[in-house]
Coordinates of C-alpha atoms (C1' of nucleotides) in Angstrom, one line a residue:
Chain A
M1 CA 32.6 -8.0 18.1
T2 CA 33.7 -9.7 15.0
G3 CA 30.5 -9.2 13.2
D4 CA 32.0 -10.9 10.3
G5 CA 28.8 -12.1 8.8
L6 CA 28.9 -14.8 6.3
D7 CA 30.9 -17.8 7.4
R8 CA 33.6 -17.8 4.9
S9 CA 34.8 -21.3 5.7
R10 CA 31.5 -22.9 4.9
K11 CA 31.4 -21.5 1.3
A12 CA 28.5 -23.5 0.1
G13 CA 27.9 -22.2 -3.4
K14 CA 28.2 -18.8 -4.8
T15 CA 28.7 -15.8 -2.6
Y16 CA 25.7 -13.9 -3.8
K17 CA 23.5 -16.8 -3.0
R18 CA 24.8 -17.1 0.5
I19 CA 24.0 -13.4 1.0
V20 CA 20.5 -13.9 -0.4
E21 CA 20.0 -16.8 2.0
H22 CA 21.4 -14.8 4.8
I23 CA 19.1 -11.9 4.3
R24 CA 16.1 -14.2 3.8
G25 CA 17.1 -15.9 7.0
E26 CA 17.2 -12.6 8.8
I27 CA 13.6 -11.9 7.6
S28 CA 12.5 -15.4 8.5
S29 CA 13.8 -15.0 12.0
K30 CA 12.3 -11.6 12.2
K31 CA 15.6 -9.9 12.9
L32 CA 14.6 -7.9 9.8
R33 CA 11.1 -6.7 9.5
P34 CA 9.0 -5.0 6.8
G35 CA 9.9 -1.4 6.7
D36 CA 13.4 -1.9 8.1
R37 CA 16.3 -0.3 6.4
L38 CA 19.4 -2.2 5.5
P39 CA 22.8 -0.6 5.9
P40 CA 24.1 1.1 2.8
E41 CA 25.6 -1.2 0.3
A42 CA 29.1 -0.1 1.1
N43 CA 28.6 -0.9 4.8
L44 CA 26.9 -4.2 4.0
A45 CA 29.8 -5.2 1.8
R46 CA 32.3 -4.3 4.5
S47 CA 30.4 -6.2 7.3
L48 CA 30.0 -9.2 5.1
G49 CA 33.5 -9.2 3.9
V50 CA 32.7 -9.0 0.2
S51 CA 32.7 -6.4 -2.5
R52 CA 29.9 -4.1 -3.3
P53 CA 29.1 -5.6 -6.7
T54 CA 28.6 -9.0 -5.1
V55 CA 26.3 -7.5 -2.4
R56 CA 24.4 -5.8 -5.2
E57 CA 23.8 -9.1 -7.1
A58 CA 22.2 -10.4 -3.9
L59 CA 20.1 -7.2 -3.4
K60 CA 18.9 -7.2 -7.0
V61 CA 17.8 -10.8 -6.7
L62 CA 15.8 -10.0 -3.6
E63 CA 14.5 -6.9 -5.2
S64 CA 13.3 -8.9 -8.1
Q65 CA 11.5 -11.2 -5.7
N66 CA 9.7 -8.2 -4.2
V67 CA 11.4 -8.8 -0.8
L68 CA 13.5 -5.6 -0.9
R69 CA 13.2 -2.3 -2.6
S70 CA 15.8 0.3 -3.2
S71 CA 15.8 4.1 -3.8
T72 CA 18.5 6.7 -4.0
G73 CA 19.2 9.7 -1.8
P74 CA 19.8 10.4 1.8
T75 CA 16.4 9.1 2.9
G76 CA 16.7 6.3 0.3
G77 CA 18.4 3.0 0.8
T78 CA 17.3 -0.6 0.7
F79 CA 14.2 -1.5 2.6
V80 CA 12.4 -4.7 3.5
E81 CA 9.1 -4.8 1.7
A82 CA 5.8 -6.1 3.1
I83 CA 6.1 -9.9 3.0
D84 CA 2.8 -11.1 1.8
G85 CA 1.2 -13.0 -1.0
A86 CA 0.9 -10.1 -3.3
G87 CA 4.6 -10.0 -4.2
V88 CA 4.7 -13.8 -4.7
A89 CA 1.6 -13.7 -6.9
E90 CA 3.2 -11.0 -9.0
Y91 CA 6.2 -13.2 -9.5
L92 CA 4.1 -16.2 -10.2
K93 CA 2.2 -14.4 -12.9
D94 CA 5.4 -13.8 -14.8
S95 CA 6.4 -17.5 -14.5
I96 CA 3.0 -18.7 -15.5
S97 CA 3.0 -16.4 -18.5
L98 CA 6.4 -17.7 -19.5
L99 CA 5.2 -21.3 -19.2
L100 CA 2.2 -20.5 -21.5
D101 CA 4.5 -18.8 -24.0
V102 CA 6.8 -21.8 -24.3
D103 CA 3.9 -24.2 -24.5
E104 CA 4.8 -25.8 -21.2
L105 CA 1.2 -25.1 -20.0
T106 CA -2.1 -24.8 -21.8
L107 CA -5.0 -22.6 -21.2
E108 CA -7.1 -25.7 -20.5
E109 CA -4.8 -26.8 -17.7
L110 CA -4.8 -23.3 -16.3
W111 CA -8.6 -23.1 -16.4
E112 CA -9.0 -26.5 -14.8
V113 CA -7.1 -25.2 -11.8
R114 CA -8.8 -21.8 -12.0
E115 CA -12.1 -23.6 -11.7
V116 CA -11.3 -25.6 -8.7
T117 CA -9.6 -22.7 -7.1
E118 CA -12.4 -20.2 -7.6
V119 CA -15.2 -22.6 -6.9
T120 CA -13.6 -23.3 -3.6
A121 CA -13.1 -19.6 -3.0
A122 CA -16.8 -19.0 -3.6
E123 CA -17.7 -21.8 -1.2
L124 CA -15.5 -20.5 1.5
A125 CA -16.5 -16.9 0.9
A126 CA -20.2 -17.9 1.3
V127 CA -19.4 -19.4 4.7
R128 CA -16.9 -16.8 6.0
R129 CA -17.9 -13.5 4.3
T130 CA -18.3 -10.5 6.5
E131 CA -20.4 -7.5 5.8
Q132 CA -17.3 -5.7 4.8
D133 CA -16.5 -8.4 2.3
M134 CA -20.0 -8.1 0.8
F135 CA -19.6 -4.3 0.5
V136 CA -16.3 -4.8 -1.5
I137 CA -17.8 -7.4 -3.7
E138 CA -20.9 -5.4 -4.4
K139 CA -18.7 -2.5 -5.5
T140 CA -17.1 -4.6 -8.1
V141 CA -20.5 -5.9 -9.3
E142 CA -21.7 -2.3 -9.6
M143 CA -18.6 -1.2 -11.4
D144 CA -19.2 -4.0 -13.8
E145 CA -22.9 -3.0 -14.4
L146 CA -22.5 0.7 -14.5
K147 CA -19.2 1.5 -16.1
E148 CA -18.5 1.1 -19.7
G149 CA -14.9 0.3 -18.7
V150 CA -12.9 -2.7 -19.7
Y151 CA -14.9 -5.8 -19.1
I152 CA -11.9 -7.9 -18.2
V153 CA -10.8 -5.6 -15.5
S154 CA -14.0 -5.4 -13.5
D155 CA -14.5 -9.1 -14.0
I156 CA -11.2 -9.8 -12.4
S157 CA -11.8 -7.4 -9.6
F158 CA -14.9 -9.3 -8.8
H159 CA -13.1 -12.6 -8.7
R160 CA -10.3 -11.2 -6.7
A161 CA -12.7 -9.8 -4.1
I162 CA -14.3 -13.2 -3.6
A163 CA -10.9 -14.8 -3.2
E164 CA -10.1 -12.3 -0.5
A165 CA -13.4 -13.0 1.2
S166 CA -12.5 -16.7 1.4
K167 CA -10.1 -15.7 4.2
N168 CA -7.5 -18.1 3.0
R169 CA -4.3 -16.3 2.0
M170 CA -2.9 -19.3 0.3
L171 CA -6.0 -19.6 -1.9
S172 CA -5.9 -15.9 -2.5
L173 CA -2.3 -16.2 -3.6
F174 CA -2.9 -18.9 -6.1
A175 CA -6.1 -17.3 -7.4
G176 CA -4.4 -13.9 -7.6
S177 CA -1.6 -15.3 -9.7
I178 CA -4.1 -16.7 -12.1
H179 CA -6.0 -13.5 -12.2
M180 CA -2.8 -11.5 -12.9
T181 CA -2.0 -13.9 -15.6
L182 CA -5.4 -13.5 -17.2
R183 CA -5.1 -9.8 -17.1
T184 CA -1.8 -10.0 -18.9
L185 CA -3.2 -12.3 -21.5
A186 CA -6.2 -10.0 -21.9
E187 CA -4.0 -7.1 -22.5
R188 CA -2.0 -8.9 -25.1
Y189 CA -4.7 -10.7 -27.0
I190 CA -8.2 -9.4 -26.2
M191 CA -9.4 -6.2 -27.8
P192 CA -12.3 -4.7 -25.8
E193 CA -14.6 -4.9 -28.8
D194 CA -13.8 -8.6 -29.1
V195 CA -16.1 -9.3 -26.2
L196 CA -19.7 -9.6 -27.4
P197 CA -22.2 -7.3 -25.6
E198 CA -24.3 -10.4 -25.1
V199 CA -21.5 -12.1 -23.2
K200 CA -20.9 -9.1 -21.1
R201 CA -24.6 -8.9 -20.2
I202 CA -24.8 -12.5 -19.2
S203 CA -21.5 -12.3 -17.2
Q204 CA -22.9 -9.3 -15.3
Q205 CA -26.0 -11.2 -14.4
Q206 CA -23.9 -14.1 -13.2
H207 CA -21.9 -11.9 -11.1
R208 CA -25.0 -10.6 -9.5
L209 CA -26.3 -14.1 -8.8
I210 CA -23.1 -15.2 -7.3
Y211 CA -23.0 -12.2 -5.1
E212 CA -26.5 -13.0 -3.9
A213 CA -25.6 -16.6 -3.2
I214 CA -22.6 -15.6 -1.2
S215 CA -24.6 -13.0 0.6
D216 CA -27.2 -15.7 1.5
Q217 CA -24.4 -17.9 2.6
D218 CA -25.6 -20.6 0.3
W219 CA -22.3 -22.1 -0.5
A220 CA -23.6 -24.9 -2.7
L221 CA -25.4 -22.4 -4.9
A222 CA -22.5 -20.1 -4.9
A223 CA -20.3 -23.0 -6.1
T224 CA -22.7 -24.0 -8.9
R225 CA -23.1 -20.5 -10.1
M226 CA -19.4 -19.8 -10.1
R227 CA -18.7 -22.9 -12.0
E228 CA -21.2 -21.9 -14.6
H229 CA -19.8 -18.4 -14.8
L230 CA -16.3 -19.7 -15.3
Q231 CA -17.4 -21.7 -18.3
L232 CA -18.7 -18.7 -20.0
S233 CA -15.5 -16.8 -19.1
Y234 CA -13.4 -19.5 -20.5
G235 CA -14.9 -19.0 -23.9
V236 CA -13.8 -15.4 -23.9
Y237 CA -10.2 -16.3 -23.4
E238 CA -10.2 -19.4 -25.4
R239 CA -11.5 -17.6 -28.5
A240 CA -8.9 -14.9 -28.2
M241 CA -5.9 -16.9 -27.5
P242 CA -3.5 -17.7 -30.3
R243 CA -3.9 -21.3 -31.5
G244 CA -1.7 -24.0 -30.3
R245 CA 1.8 -24.2 -31.5
S246 CA 1.0 -23.1 -35.0
G247 CA 1.8 -19.4 -35.3
R248 CA 4.6 -17.7 -33.5
I249 CA 3.0 -15.8 -30.7
G250 CA 5.7 -14.4 -28.6
K251 CA 5.3 -11.2 -26.7
Q252 CA 5.3 -8.9 -29.7
P253 CA 8.3 -6.6 -29.5
P254 CA 6.9 -3.1 -28.8
A255 CA 8.1 -1.1 -31.7
G256 CA 11.8 -1.4 -31.9
D257 CA 12.8 -5.0 -32.4
A258 CA 15.4 -5.1 -29.7
R259 CA 17.5 -8.1 -30.0
L260 CA 20.6 -9.4 -28.5
G261 CA 23.8 -8.6 -30.4
T262 CA 25.0 -10.7 -33.2
G263 CA 25.9 -14.2 -32.1
Q264 CA 23.4 -14.0 -29.4
V265 CA 23.4 -17.8 -29.2
D266 CA 26.6 -19.7 -29.6
A267 CA 26.3 -22.8 -31.6
P268 CA 27.0 -25.9 -29.6
R269 CA 30.7 -26.4 -29.3
R270 CA 31.2 -29.6 -31.2
Chain B
M1 CA 25.8 -4.0 -37.4
T2 CA 23.9 -1.9 -35.0
G3 CA 22.7 -4.8 -32.9
D4 CA 22.4 -2.3 -30.1
G5 CA 20.0 -4.3 -28.1
L6 CA 18.2 -2.4 -25.3
D7 CA 16.4 0.6 -26.5
R8 CA 18.2 3.2 -24.6
S9 CA 15.6 5.9 -25.2
R10 CA 12.8 4.0 -23.6
K11 CA 14.6 3.6 -20.3
A12 CA 11.7 2.4 -18.3
G13 CA 13.1 1.6 -14.9
K14 CA 16.5 0.2 -13.9
T15 CA 18.8 -1.2 -16.4
Y16 CA 19.2 -4.6 -14.9
K17 CA 15.4 -5.0 -15.0
R18 CA 15.3 -4.1 -18.6
I19 CA 17.9 -6.8 -19.3
V20 CA 15.9 -9.3 -17.3
E21 CA 12.8 -8.5 -19.3
H22 CA 14.7 -8.6 -22.5
I23 CA 16.1 -12.1 -21.9
R24 CA 12.7 -13.4 -20.7
G25 CA 11.2 -12.0 -23.8
E26 CA 13.8 -13.8 -25.9
I27 CA 12.7 -17.0 -24.2
S28 CA 9.0 -16.2 -24.5
S29 CA 9.4 -15.7 -28.2
K30 CA 11.6 -18.7 -28.5
K31 CA 14.6 -16.9 -29.9
L32 CA 16.3 -18.5 -26.9
R33 CA 15.5 -22.1 -26.1
P34 CA 16.4 -24.4 -23.3
G35 CA 20.0 -25.6 -23.6
D36 CA 21.0 -22.5 -25.6
R37 CA 24.2 -20.8 -24.6
L38 CA 24.2 -17.1 -24.1
P39 CA 27.2 -15.1 -25.2
P40 CA 29.9 -14.5 -22.6
E41 CA 29.1 -11.8 -20.2
A42 CA 31.6 -9.5 -21.7
N43 CA 30.0 -9.8 -25.2
L44 CA 26.6 -9.4 -23.8
A45 CA 27.6 -6.3 -22.1
R46 CA 29.0 -4.9 -25.3
S47 CA 26.0 -5.8 -27.4
L48 CA 23.6 -4.4 -24.9
G49 CA 25.6 -1.3 -24.4
V50 CA 26.0 -1.7 -20.7
S51 CA 28.7 -2.8 -18.3
R52 CA 29.4 -6.3 -17.2
P53 CA 28.3 -5.8 -13.5
T54 CA 25.0 -4.6 -14.7
V55 CA 24.6 -7.6 -17.0
R56 CA 25.6 -9.8 -14.1
E57 CA 22.9 -8.4 -11.9
A58 CA 20.3 -9.4 -14.5
L59 CA 21.9 -12.8 -15.0
K60 CA 22.0 -13.5 -11.3
V61 CA 18.3 -12.6 -11.1
L62 CA 17.4 -15.1 -13.8
E63 CA 19.7 -17.7 -12.3
S64 CA 17.9 -17.3 -9.0
Q65 CA 14.6 -17.9 -10.9
N66 CA 15.9 -21.1 -12.3
V67 CA 15.8 -19.7 -15.8
L68 CA 19.5 -19.5 -16.5
R69 CA 22.5 -21.4 -15.1
S70 CA 26.1 -20.5 -15.3
S71 CA 29.4 -22.3 -15.0
T72 CA 33.0 -21.5 -15.5
G73 CA 35.5 -22.7 -18.0
P74 CA 35.7 -22.9 -21.8
T75 CA 32.7 -25.2 -22.1
G76 CA 31.0 -23.2 -19.4
G77 CA 29.0 -20.1 -19.8
T78 CA 25.4 -19.1 -19.2
F79 CA 22.7 -21.5 -20.4
V80 CA 19.0 -21.5 -20.7
E81 CA 17.4 -24.0 -18.3
A82 CA 14.5 -26.2 -19.0
I83 CA 11.4 -24.0 -18.6
D84 CA 9.0 -26.0 -16.7
G85 CA 7.0 -26.1 -13.5
A86 CA 9.8 -27.6 -11.4
G87 CA 11.8 -24.5 -11.3
V88 CA 8.8 -22.4 -10.5
A89 CA 7.7 -24.8 -7.8
E90 CA 11.1 -24.7 -6.3
Y91 CA 11.0 -20.9 -6.1
L92 CA 7.4 -21.0 -4.7
K93 CA 8.5 -23.3 -2.0
D94 CA 10.9 -20.7 -0.6
S95 CA 8.3 -18.0 -0.8
I96 CA 5.7 -20.1 1.0
S97 CA 8.1 -21.0 3.7
L98 CA 9.0 -17.4 4.2
L99 CA 5.3 -16.5 4.5
L100 CA 4.8 -19.2 7.1
D101 CA 7.9 -18.0 9.0
V102 CA 6.6 -14.4 9.2
D103 CA 3.1 -15.5 10.1
E104 CA 1.6 -14.3 6.9
L105 CA 0.2 -17.7 6.3
T106 CA -0.9 -20.5 8.6
L107 CA -0.7 -24.2 8.3
E108 CA -4.5 -24.3 8.3
E109 CA -4.7 -22.1 5.2
L110 CA -2.0 -24.1 3.5
W111 CA -3.8 -27.4 4.3
E112 CA -7.1 -26.1 3.1
V113 CA -5.5 -25.5 -0.2
R114 CA -3.6 -28.7 -0.1
E115 CA -6.8 -30.6 0.3
V116 CA -8.7 -29.1 -2.6
T117 CA -5.6 -29.4 -4.7
E118 CA -4.9 -33.0 -4.0
V119 CA -8.4 -34.2 -3.9
T120 CA -8.8 -32.7 -7.4
A121 CA -5.5 -34.4 -8.4
A122 CA -6.8 -37.7 -7.2
E123 CA -10.1 -37.3 -9.1
L124 CA -8.3 -36.3 -12.3
A125 CA -5.7 -39.1 -11.9
A126 CA -8.5 -41.6 -11.5
V127 CA -9.9 -40.5 -14.8
R128 CA -6.7 -40.0 -16.8
R129 CA -4.2 -42.3 -15.3
T130 CA -2.2 -44.6 -17.6
E131 CA -0.6 -47.9 -16.9
Q132 CA 2.6 -46.1 -16.7
D133 CA 1.2 -43.8 -14.0
M134 CA 0.0 -46.7 -12.0
F135 CA 3.4 -48.3 -12.1
V136 CA 5.0 -45.2 -10.8
I137 CA 2.4 -44.7 -8.1
E138 CA 2.7 -48.3 -7.0
K139 CA 6.4 -48.0 -6.6
T140 CA 5.9 -45.2 -4.1
V141 CA 3.3 -47.3 -2.3
E142 CA 5.7 -50.2 -2.0
M143 CA 8.6 -48.0 -1.0
D144 CA 6.3 -46.8 1.7
E145 CA 5.4 -50.3 2.9
L146 CA 8.7 -52.0 2.6
K147 CA 11.3 -49.5 3.5
E148 CA 12.0 -48.3 7.0
G149 CA 13.0 -45.0 5.5
V150 CA 11.7 -41.6 6.3
Y151 CA 7.9 -41.7 6.4
I152 CA 7.6 -38.1 5.1
V153 CA 9.7 -38.6 2.1
S154 CA 7.8 -41.6 0.7
D155 CA 4.5 -40.0 1.6
I156 CA 5.3 -37.0 -0.5
S157 CA 6.5 -39.1 -3.3
F158 CA 3.2 -40.8 -3.4
H159 CA 1.3 -37.5 -3.5
R160 CA 3.6 -36.2 -6.1
A161 CA 3.1 -39.2 -8.3
I162 CA -0.6 -38.7 -8.2
A163 CA -0.3 -35.0 -9.1
E164 CA 1.7 -36.0 -12.1
A165 CA -0.9 -38.6 -13.1
S166 CA -3.5 -35.8 -13.1
K167 CA -2.0 -34.7 -16.4
N168 CA -2.4 -31.1 -15.4
R169 CA 0.9 -29.3 -15.1
M170 CA -0.6 -26.3 -13.4
L171 CA -2.1 -28.5 -10.7
S172 CA 1.2 -30.3 -10.5
L173 CA 3.0 -27.1 -10.1
F174 CA 0.8 -25.9 -7.2
A175 CA 0.8 -29.3 -5.6
G176 CA 4.5 -29.6 -6.0
S177 CA 5.2 -26.3 -4.3
I178 CA 3.1 -27.4 -1.4
H179 CA 4.9 -30.7 -1.3
M180 CA 8.3 -29.1 -1.3
T181 CA 7.2 -26.8 1.5
L182 CA 6.1 -29.7 3.6
R183 CA 9.3 -31.5 3.0
T184 CA 11.2 -28.4 4.2
L185 CA 8.9 -28.1 7.2
A186 CA 9.4 -31.8 8.0
E187 CA 13.1 -31.5 7.8
R188 CA 13.0 -28.6 10.2
Y189 CA 10.5 -29.7 12.7
I190 CA 9.7 -33.4 12.4
M191 CA 12.0 -36.0 13.9
P192 CA 11.4 -39.5 12.3
E193 CA 10.6 -41.0 15.7
D194 CA 8.0 -38.3 16.2
V195 CA 5.6 -40.1 13.9
L196 CA 3.8 -42.9 15.7
P197 CA 4.1 -46.3 14.1
E198 CA 0.4 -46.5 14.3
V199 CA 0.0 -43.4 12.2
K200 CA 2.5 -44.8 9.6
R201 CA 0.6 -48.0 9.4
I202 CA -2.7 -46.4 8.8
S203 CA -1.2 -44.0 6.3
Q204 CA 0.3 -46.9 4.3
Q205 CA -3.1 -48.6 4.3
Q206 CA -4.7 -45.4 3.0
H207 CA -2.1 -45.1 0.3
R208 CA -2.9 -48.6 -0.8
L209 CA -6.6 -47.9 -0.8
I210 CA -6.2 -44.6 -2.8
Y211 CA -4.0 -46.5 -5.2
E212 CA -6.7 -49.0 -5.8
A213 CA -9.4 -46.5 -6.3
I214 CA -7.4 -44.7 -8.9
S215 CA -6.5 -47.9 -10.5
D216 CA -10.2 -48.7 -10.7
Q217 CA -10.9 -45.3 -12.1
D218 CA -13.3 -44.7 -9.3
W219 CA -12.8 -41.0 -9.0
A220 CA -15.4 -40.4 -6.3
L221 CA -13.9 -43.0 -4.1
A222 CA -10.4 -41.8 -4.8
A223 CA -11.5 -38.3 -3.7
T224 CA -13.1 -39.5 -0.5
R225 CA -10.1 -41.6 0.5
M226 CA -7.7 -38.9 -0.4
R227 CA -9.6 -36.4 1.8
E228 CA -9.6 -38.8 4.7
H229 CA -5.9 -39.5 4.3
L230 CA -5.1 -35.8 4.3
Q231 CA -6.8 -35.4 7.5
L232 CA -4.6 -37.9 9.1
S233 CA -1.6 -36.3 7.5
Y234 CA -2.5 -32.9 8.8
G235 CA -2.3 -34.2 12.4
V236 CA 1.4 -35.2 11.8
Y237 CA 2.4 -31.7 10.7
E238 CA 0.1 -29.8 13.0
R239 CA 1.5 -31.6 16.1
A240 CA 5.0 -30.9 15.0
M241 CA 4.8 -27.3 14.0
P242 CA 5.8 -24.7 16.5
R243 CA 2.8 -23.0 18.0
G244 CA 1.4 -19.7 16.7
R245 CA 3.4 -16.6 17.3
S246 CA 4.6 -17.6 20.7
G247 CA 8.1 -18.9 20.4
R248 CA 10.7 -17.6 17.9
I249 CA 10.8 -20.2 15.2
G250 CA 13.0 -18.9 12.5
K251 CA 15.2 -21.0 10.4
Q252 CA 17.7 -21.8 13.1
P253 CA 21.1 -20.6 12.1
P254 CA 23.2 -23.8 11.4
A255 CA 26.0 -23.6 13.9
G256 CA 27.8 -20.3 13.5
D257 CA 25.4 -17.6 14.1
A258 CA 26.1 -15.5 11.1
R259 CA 24.5 -12.1 11.4
L260 CA 24.8 -8.8 9.6
G261 CA 27.4 -6.5 10.8
T262 CA 26.8 -4.1 13.7
G263 CA 24.2 -1.6 12.9
Q264 CA 22.5 -3.9 10.5
V265 CA 19.3 -2.1 10.7
D266 CA 19.3 1.7 10.7
A267 CA 16.8 3.2 13.0
P268 CA 14.1 5.2 11.3
R269 CA 15.4 8.5 10.4
R270 CA 13.2 10.7 12.4
Chain C
dC1 C1' 51.2 -44.4 -32.0
dC2 C1' 49.3 -43.4 -27.6
dC3 C1' 49.0 -41.7 -23.2
dA4 C1' 50.1 -38.5 -19.3
dG5 C1' 51.1 -34.4 -17.5
dA6 C1' 52.1 -29.6 -18.0
dT7 C1' 50.5 -25.4 -20.2
dA8 C1' 47.5 -22.2 -22.3
dA9 C1' 42.9 -20.5 -23.2
dT10 C1' 38.2 -19.3 -21.9
dT11 C1' 34.7 -18.0 -19.0
dT12 C1' 32.5 -16.9 -14.7
dG13 C1' 33.6 -15.1 -10.0
dT14 C1' 35.2 -11.3 -7.3
dC15 C1' 37.3 -7.1 -6.1
dA16 C1' 38.6 -2.1 -6.2
dA17 C1' 37.9 2.6 -7.2
dA18 C1' 35.6 6.0 -9.2
dC19 C1' 31.9 9.0 -11.2
dA20 C1' 26.9 9.9 -12.3
dA21 C1' 22.2 10.6 -10.8
dA22 C1' 18.7 11.2 -7.6
dT23 C1' 17.1 13.3 -3.5
dA24 C1' 16.7 15.4 0.8
dC25 C1' 18.7 18.6 4.0
dC26 C1' 20.4 23.1 5.3
dG27 C1' 22.1 27.5 5.2
dT28 C1' 21.9 31.8 2.8
dC29 C1' 20.0 35.5 0.5
dG30 C1' 16.3 38.2 -1.2
Chain D
dC1 C1' 9.4 34.1 5.6
dG2 C1' 10.3 31.9 1.3
dA3 C1' 12.9 30.7 -2.7
dC4 C1' 17.3 29.1 -4.1
dG5 C1' 21.5 26.8 -4.4
dG6 C1' 25.0 24.1 -2.4
dT7 C1' 26.1 19.8 0.0
dA8 C1' 25.8 15.3 1.8
dT9 C1' 24.0 10.6 1.2
dT10 C1' 22.8 6.7 -1.2
dT11 C1' 22.0 3.9 -5.1
dG12 C1' 23.1 3.3 -10.2
dT13 C1' 26.7 2.4 -13.5
dT14 C1' 31.1 2.1 -15.6
dT15 C1' 36.0 0.7 -16.1
dG16 C1' 39.7 -2.3 -15.3
dA17 C1' 41.8 -5.9 -13.3
dC18 C1' 42.8 -10.3 -11.2
dA19 C1' 41.3 -15.0 -9.2
dA20 C1' 39.3 -19.5 -9.8
dA21 C1' 37.5 -23.1 -12.3
dT22 C1' 37.6 -25.9 -16.1
dT23 C1' 38.6 -27.6 -20.6
dA24 C1' 41.5 -27.8 -24.8
dT25 C1' 46.0 -28.2 -26.4
dC26 C1' 50.6 -29.1 -26.7
dT27 C1' 54.6 -31.8 -25.6
dG28 C1' 57.5 -35.4 -24.2
dG29 C1' 58.1 -40.1 -22.9
dG30 C1' 56.9 -44.9 -23.3

DNA sequence: CCCAGATAATTTGTCAAACAAATACCGTCG
DNA sequence: CGACGGTATTTGTTTGACAAATTATCTGGG
């Protein structure tokens, strides 16, 4: 029982990366399943023949990918998370936000994809929706109509519910990542009072109409109405977003301009 | 020279995560740009008021996200990578593959999204393509027709070129992640001789026809032909993929069954 | 003067050992 | 029986050191 773990002879790349691949492989092949607990870091290090800091680099990478989660204490440890689209979408949100920030992506491009994604979701939902789905969607519609709460939040809940009703987890993942991105953008740039009551009212009506089209399983109508609704929604974000590359629009530092130490960026060497 | 970096009072969460957020923030706000060199780990640790292993945990996370890259030596160090969709798509590929492996996603779902994504790309490409785009696309078509090379590779190049021609980087990101996933699947499951010559021939014809439709800026025809082509392509993958949840289909360990040490998974504690 | 090879310097990569912090368990005492 | 405090377990974090990789620099020979 050598149990030596990582093949040391085939050292393809950095150690921590091999460990990451190794653990991902264990999950792929279902030798590790969601909920499983990994051995303590010290034991892992010993079995893999590396040091604890190196193991930790790998574990932190997987934790940041929402694949593992750690906690302290006797019942704590490192556990395999549920492997589903939610964790991926969460990660994607951060990446998309970053791309927007550095102008490697525009709201127009994002919206073009949102439209095709969500119109498709509406079509599929109209065809595949269950009673259960309709119940969930209706709840979001009502939340929207009744509550004074944040418009953006209930709006996104509505769209998320439809994506779920499409019964396509890939579509739901992509749509979800866009929804999370929009929520982040809204939190950053949209004050609740910025959204005109008029817009809210129309949006709510559109939600109701989309709901009915899906309920009637009229996929063509659902698609048309969704498309129309998204055009209205676009205006809300487009108006609020900082303009092009004119002003500096970074994530504003939250009170306490933390910055890297002096000489944060070395000048090119020559 | 306080330059103390991370606000120690607001210790929201683990240290390495705050550092990750901090550096991502510097990139978002463009205080750090692609190509910039970060201070040596030792200096970073000092300016941030933490230890080097902790800094490294953060750096490794960002490296795994294709945001940073490190190398050794006097001209080495840690550098900011180009922030674009490629790195994100690369990461997404791994996540999607994992979801497929653990049956949290089916090829059908993936294909449904591929279809809507690529049909849209074809439509947009037909409208927005430049002469330059057509040149690139044509090269992939020719590579397909002339070369005896791997069918899958040239096929994916073709689709990738069209996604690029759509002039939508978000769409290109999503499509690219799917393409990379398919390439991985093909490497794992599809032997070159598994693809019937008949299928290859028809596929090449379809590529040519799609090319012409895009060249003619006939977006409706491009969409129709792309849809048709994708149906053929689906068969190639569907036939090769391991069936449902019957057989174990993990990433087969490449000669040298590395596994975690004995007792890799602790039994639940109660 | 120029070139080649040895040498030094710089930076990440890795390891070792220890302590701090969080948390659950368990035994004891009121 | 319940509250309390100690103890064990595990991750979180620090310190210090050395190894490995890679480039700059120096030195000697042609």
